[in-house]
Short mmCIF file of N, CA and C in Angstrom, two decimals:
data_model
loop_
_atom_site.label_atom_id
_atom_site.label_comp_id
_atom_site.label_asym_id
_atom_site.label_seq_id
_atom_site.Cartn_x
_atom_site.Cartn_y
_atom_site.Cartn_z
N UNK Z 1 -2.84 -4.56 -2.07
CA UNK Z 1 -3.55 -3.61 -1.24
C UNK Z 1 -2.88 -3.44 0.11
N UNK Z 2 -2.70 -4.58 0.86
CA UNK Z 2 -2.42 -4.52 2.18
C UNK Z 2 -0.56 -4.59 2.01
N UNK Z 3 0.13 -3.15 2.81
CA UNK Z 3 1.40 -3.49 2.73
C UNK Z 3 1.50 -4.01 4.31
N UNK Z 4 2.86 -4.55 4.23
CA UNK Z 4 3.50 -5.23 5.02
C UNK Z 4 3.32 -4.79 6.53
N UNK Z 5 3.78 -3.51 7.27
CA UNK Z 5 3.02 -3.11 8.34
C UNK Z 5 1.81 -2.66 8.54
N UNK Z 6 0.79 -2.69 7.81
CA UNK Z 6 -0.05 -2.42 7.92
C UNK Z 6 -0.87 -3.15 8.81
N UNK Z 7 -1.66 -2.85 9.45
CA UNK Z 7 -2.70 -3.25 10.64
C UNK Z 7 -3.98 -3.63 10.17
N UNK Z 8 -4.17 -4.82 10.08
CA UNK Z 8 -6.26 -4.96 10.11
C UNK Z 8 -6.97 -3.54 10.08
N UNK Z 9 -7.05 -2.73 11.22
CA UNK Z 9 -7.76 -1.54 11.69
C UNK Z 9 -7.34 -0.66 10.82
N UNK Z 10 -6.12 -0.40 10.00
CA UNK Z 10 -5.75 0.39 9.33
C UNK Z 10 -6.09 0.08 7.77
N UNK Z 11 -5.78 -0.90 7.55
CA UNK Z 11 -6.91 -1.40 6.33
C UNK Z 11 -8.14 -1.31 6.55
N UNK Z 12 -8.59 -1.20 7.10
CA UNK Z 12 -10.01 -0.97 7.67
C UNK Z 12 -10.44 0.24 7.12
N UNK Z 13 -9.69 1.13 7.89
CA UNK Z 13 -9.50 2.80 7.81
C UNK Z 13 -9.98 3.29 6.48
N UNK Z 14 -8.50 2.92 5.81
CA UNK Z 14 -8.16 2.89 4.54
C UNK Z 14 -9.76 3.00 3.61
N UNK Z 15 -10.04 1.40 3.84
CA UNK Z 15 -11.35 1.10 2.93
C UNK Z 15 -12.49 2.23 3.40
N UNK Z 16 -12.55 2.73 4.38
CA UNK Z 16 -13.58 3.97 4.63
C UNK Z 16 -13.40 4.78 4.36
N UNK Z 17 -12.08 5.67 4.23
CA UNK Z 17 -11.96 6.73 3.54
C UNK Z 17 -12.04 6.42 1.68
N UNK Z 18 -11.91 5.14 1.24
CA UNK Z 18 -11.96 4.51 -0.15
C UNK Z 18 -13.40 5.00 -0.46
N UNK Z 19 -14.74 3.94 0.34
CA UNK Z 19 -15.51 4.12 -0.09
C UNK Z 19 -17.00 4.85 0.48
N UNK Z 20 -16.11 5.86 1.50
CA UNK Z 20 -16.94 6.92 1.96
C UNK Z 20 -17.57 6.24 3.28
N UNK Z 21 -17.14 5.13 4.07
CA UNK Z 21 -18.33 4.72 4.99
C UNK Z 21 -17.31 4.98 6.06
N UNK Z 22 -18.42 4.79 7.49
CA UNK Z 22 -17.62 4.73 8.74
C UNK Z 22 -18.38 3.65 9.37
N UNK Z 23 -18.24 3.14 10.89
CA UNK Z 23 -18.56 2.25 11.37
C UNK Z 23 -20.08 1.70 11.25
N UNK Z 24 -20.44 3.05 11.52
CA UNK Z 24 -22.49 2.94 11.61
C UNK Z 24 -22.82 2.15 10.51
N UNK Z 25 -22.24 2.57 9.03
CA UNK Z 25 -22.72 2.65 7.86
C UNK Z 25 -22.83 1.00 7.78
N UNK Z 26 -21.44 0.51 7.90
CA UNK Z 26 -20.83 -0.51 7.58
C UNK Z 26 -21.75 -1.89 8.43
N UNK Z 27 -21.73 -1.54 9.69
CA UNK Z 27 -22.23 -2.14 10.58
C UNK Z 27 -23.28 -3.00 10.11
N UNK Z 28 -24.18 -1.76 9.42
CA UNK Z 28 -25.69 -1.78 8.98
C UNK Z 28 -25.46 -2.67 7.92
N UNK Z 29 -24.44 -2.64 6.57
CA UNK Z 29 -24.63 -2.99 5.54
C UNK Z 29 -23.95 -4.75 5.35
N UNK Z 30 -22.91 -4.78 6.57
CA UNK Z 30 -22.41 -6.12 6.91
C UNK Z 30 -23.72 -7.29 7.93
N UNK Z 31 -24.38 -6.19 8.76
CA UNK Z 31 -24.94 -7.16 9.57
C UNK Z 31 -24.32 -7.48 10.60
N UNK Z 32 -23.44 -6.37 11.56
CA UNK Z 32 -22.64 -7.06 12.49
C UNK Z 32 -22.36 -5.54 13.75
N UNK Z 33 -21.77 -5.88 14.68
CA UNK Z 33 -21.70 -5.05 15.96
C UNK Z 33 -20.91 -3.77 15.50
N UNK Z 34 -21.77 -2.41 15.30
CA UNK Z 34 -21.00 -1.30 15.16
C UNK Z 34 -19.68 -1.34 16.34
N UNK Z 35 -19.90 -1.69 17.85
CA UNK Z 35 -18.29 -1.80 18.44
C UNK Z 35 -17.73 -2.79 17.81
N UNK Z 36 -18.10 -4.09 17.67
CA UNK Z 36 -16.85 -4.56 16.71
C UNK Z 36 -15.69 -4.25 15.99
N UNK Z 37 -16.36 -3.51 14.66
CA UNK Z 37 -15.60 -2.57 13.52
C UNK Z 37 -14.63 -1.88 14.33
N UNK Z 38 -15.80 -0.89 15.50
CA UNK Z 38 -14.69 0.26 15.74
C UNK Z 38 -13.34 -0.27 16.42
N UNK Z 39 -13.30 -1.33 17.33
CA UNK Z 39 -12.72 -2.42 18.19
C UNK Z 39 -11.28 -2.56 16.78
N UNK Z 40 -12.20 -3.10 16.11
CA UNK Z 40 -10.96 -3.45 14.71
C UNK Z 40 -10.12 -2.44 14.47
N UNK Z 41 -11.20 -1.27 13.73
CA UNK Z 41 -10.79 -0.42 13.35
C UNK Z 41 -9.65 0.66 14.19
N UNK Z 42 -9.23 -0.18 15.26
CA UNK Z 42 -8.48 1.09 16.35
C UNK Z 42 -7.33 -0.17 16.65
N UNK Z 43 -7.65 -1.15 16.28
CA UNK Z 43 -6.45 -2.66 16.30
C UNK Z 43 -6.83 -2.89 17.99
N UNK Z 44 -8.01 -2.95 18.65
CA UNK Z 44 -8.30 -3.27 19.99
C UNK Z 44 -9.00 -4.89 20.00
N UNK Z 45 -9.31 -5.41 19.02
CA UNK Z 45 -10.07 -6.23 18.45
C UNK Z 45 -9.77 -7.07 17.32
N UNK Z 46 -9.79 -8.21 17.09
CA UNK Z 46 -9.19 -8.92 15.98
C UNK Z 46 -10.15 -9.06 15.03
N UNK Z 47 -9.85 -9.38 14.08
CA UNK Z 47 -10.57 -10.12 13.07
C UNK Z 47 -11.29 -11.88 13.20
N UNK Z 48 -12.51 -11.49 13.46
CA UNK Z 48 -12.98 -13.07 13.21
C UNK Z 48 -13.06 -13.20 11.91
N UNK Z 49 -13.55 -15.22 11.95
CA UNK Z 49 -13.85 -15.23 10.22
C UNK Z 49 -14.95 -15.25 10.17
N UNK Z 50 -16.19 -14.88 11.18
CA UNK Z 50 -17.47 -14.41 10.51
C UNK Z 50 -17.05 -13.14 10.33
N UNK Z 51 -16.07 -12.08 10.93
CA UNK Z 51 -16.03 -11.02 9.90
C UNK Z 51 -15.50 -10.29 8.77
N UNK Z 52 -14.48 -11.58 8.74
CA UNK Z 52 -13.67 -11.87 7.89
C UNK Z 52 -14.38 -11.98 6.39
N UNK Z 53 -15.86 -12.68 6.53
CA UNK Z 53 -16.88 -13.31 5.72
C UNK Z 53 -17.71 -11.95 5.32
N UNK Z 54 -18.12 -11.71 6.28
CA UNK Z 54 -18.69 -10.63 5.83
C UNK Z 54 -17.43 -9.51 5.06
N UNK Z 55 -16.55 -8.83 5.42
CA UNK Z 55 -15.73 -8.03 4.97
C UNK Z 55 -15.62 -8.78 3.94
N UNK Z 56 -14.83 -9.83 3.25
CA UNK Z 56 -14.70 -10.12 2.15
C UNK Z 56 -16.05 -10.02 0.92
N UNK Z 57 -16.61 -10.26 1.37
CA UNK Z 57 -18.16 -10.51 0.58
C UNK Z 57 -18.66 -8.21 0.09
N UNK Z 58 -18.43 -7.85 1.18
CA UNK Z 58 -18.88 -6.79 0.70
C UNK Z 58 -18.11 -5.82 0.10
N UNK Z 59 -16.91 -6.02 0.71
CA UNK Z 59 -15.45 -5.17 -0.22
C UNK Z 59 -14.84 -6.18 -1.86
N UNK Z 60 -15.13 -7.44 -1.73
CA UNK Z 60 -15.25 -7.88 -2.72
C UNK Z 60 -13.90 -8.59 -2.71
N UNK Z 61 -12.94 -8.87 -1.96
CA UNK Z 61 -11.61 -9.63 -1.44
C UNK Z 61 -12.17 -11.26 -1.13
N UNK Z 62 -11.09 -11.42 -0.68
CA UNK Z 62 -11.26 -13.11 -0.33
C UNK Z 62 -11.10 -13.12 1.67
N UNK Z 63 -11.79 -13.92 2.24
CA UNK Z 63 -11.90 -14.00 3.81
C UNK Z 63 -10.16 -13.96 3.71
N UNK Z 64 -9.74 -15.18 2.97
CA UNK Z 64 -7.98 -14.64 3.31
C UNK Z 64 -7.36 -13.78 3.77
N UNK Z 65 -7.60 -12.92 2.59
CA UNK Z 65 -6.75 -11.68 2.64
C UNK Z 65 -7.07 -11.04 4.23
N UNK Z 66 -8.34 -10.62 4.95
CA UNK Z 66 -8.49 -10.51 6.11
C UNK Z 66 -7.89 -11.21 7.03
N UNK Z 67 -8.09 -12.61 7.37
CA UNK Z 67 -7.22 -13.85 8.18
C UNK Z 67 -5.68 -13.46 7.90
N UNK Z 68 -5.29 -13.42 6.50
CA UNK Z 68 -3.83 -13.12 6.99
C UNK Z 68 -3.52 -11.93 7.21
N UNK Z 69 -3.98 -10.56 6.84
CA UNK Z 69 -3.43 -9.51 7.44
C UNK Z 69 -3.53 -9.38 9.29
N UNK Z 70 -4.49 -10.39 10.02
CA UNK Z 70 -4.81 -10.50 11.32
C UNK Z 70 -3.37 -10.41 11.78
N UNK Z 71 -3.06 -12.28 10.93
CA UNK Z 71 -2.14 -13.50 11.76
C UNK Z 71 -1.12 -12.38 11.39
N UNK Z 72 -0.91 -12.01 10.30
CA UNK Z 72 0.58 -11.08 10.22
C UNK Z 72 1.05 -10.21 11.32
N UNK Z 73 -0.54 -9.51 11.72
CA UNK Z 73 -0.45 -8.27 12.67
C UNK Z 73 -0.07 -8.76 14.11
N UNK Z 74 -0.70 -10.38 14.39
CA UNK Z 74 -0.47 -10.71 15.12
C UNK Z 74 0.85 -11.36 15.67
N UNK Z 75 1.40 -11.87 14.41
CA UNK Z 75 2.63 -12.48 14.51
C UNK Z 75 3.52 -11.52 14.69
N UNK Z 76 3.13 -10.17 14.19
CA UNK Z 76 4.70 -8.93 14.47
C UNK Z 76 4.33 -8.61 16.20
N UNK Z 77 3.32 -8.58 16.96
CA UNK Z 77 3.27 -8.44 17.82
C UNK Z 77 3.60 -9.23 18.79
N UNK Z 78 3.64 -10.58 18.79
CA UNK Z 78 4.23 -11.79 19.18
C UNK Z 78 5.29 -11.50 19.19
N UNK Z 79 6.51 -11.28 18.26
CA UNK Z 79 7.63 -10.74 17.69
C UNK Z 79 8.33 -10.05 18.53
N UNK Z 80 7.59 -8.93 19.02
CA UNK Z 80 8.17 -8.16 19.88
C UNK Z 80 7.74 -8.38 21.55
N UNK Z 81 7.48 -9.20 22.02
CA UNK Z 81 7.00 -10.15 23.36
C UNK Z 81 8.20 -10.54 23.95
N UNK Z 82 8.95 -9.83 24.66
CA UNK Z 82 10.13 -10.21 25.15
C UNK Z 82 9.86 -11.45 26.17
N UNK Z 83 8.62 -11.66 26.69
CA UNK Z 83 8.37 -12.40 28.18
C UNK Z 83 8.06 -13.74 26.65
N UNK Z 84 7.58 -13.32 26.17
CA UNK Z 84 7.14 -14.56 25.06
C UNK Z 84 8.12 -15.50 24.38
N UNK Z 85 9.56 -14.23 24.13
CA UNK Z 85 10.40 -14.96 23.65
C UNK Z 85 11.18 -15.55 24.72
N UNK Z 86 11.51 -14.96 25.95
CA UNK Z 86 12.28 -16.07 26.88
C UNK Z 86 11.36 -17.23 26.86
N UNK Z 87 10.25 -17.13 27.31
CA UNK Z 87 9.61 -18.91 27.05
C UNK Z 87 10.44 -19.65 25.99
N UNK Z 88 10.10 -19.20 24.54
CA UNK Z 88 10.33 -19.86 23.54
C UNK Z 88 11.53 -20.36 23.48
N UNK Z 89 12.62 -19.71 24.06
CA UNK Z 89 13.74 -19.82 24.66
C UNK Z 89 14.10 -21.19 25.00
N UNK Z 90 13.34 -21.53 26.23
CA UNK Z 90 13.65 -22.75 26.81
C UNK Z 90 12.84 -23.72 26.02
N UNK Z 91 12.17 -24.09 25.53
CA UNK Z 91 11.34 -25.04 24.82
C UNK Z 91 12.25 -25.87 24.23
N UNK Z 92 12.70 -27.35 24.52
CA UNK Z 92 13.20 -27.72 23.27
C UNK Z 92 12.66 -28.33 21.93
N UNK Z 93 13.23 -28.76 20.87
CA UNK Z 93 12.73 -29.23 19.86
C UNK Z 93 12.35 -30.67 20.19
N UNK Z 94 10.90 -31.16 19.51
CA UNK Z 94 10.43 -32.46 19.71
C UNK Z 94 12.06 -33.32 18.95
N UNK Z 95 12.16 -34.44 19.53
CA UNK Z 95 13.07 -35.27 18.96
C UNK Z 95 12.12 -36.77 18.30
N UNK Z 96 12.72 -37.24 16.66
CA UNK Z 96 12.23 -38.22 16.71
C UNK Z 96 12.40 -39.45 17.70
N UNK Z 97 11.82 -40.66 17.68
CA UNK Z 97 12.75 -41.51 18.00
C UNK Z 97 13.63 -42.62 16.99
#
């Protein structure tokens, strides 16, 4: 389902135009903050795993699949963190002794 650039919010999307709902609908039928969704749904907002829980449970996926399309989205954005990567830069590797 989820390709490789794809965004949380855009899977999101996706599943509303799939199964006809938008934020209100969803909100109602998950049990959770219509801004939330929309928050997600625009990639302003991450994925928790209570909504991770809920999304899985009502689209019928595993909390996984949510958690990792997050960390993915998050990790390509990390990725491109130039101030992030000079840190990482200097860090050295733990040494045993």
């Amino acid at each position: 389902m989820a390709k490789k650039n794809q965004t949380p919010g855009s899977i999101l999307l996706g599943l509303f135009d799939k199964y006809n709902l938008n934020c209100n609908r969803l909100s109602r039928e998950i049990q959770c903050s219509q801004t939330a969704l929309r928050l997600i749904s625009l990639d302003r907002s991450r994925i928790t795993i209570s909504i991770a829980l809920r999304l899985a449970k009502y689209f019928g996926t595993k909390p996984e699949f949510w958690l990792l399309a997050q960390m993915n989205y998050d990790l390509a954005i990390a990725a491109n963190d130039k101030a992030l990567a000079r840190t990482l830069k200097k860090i050295p590797k733990a040494r045993k002794k």
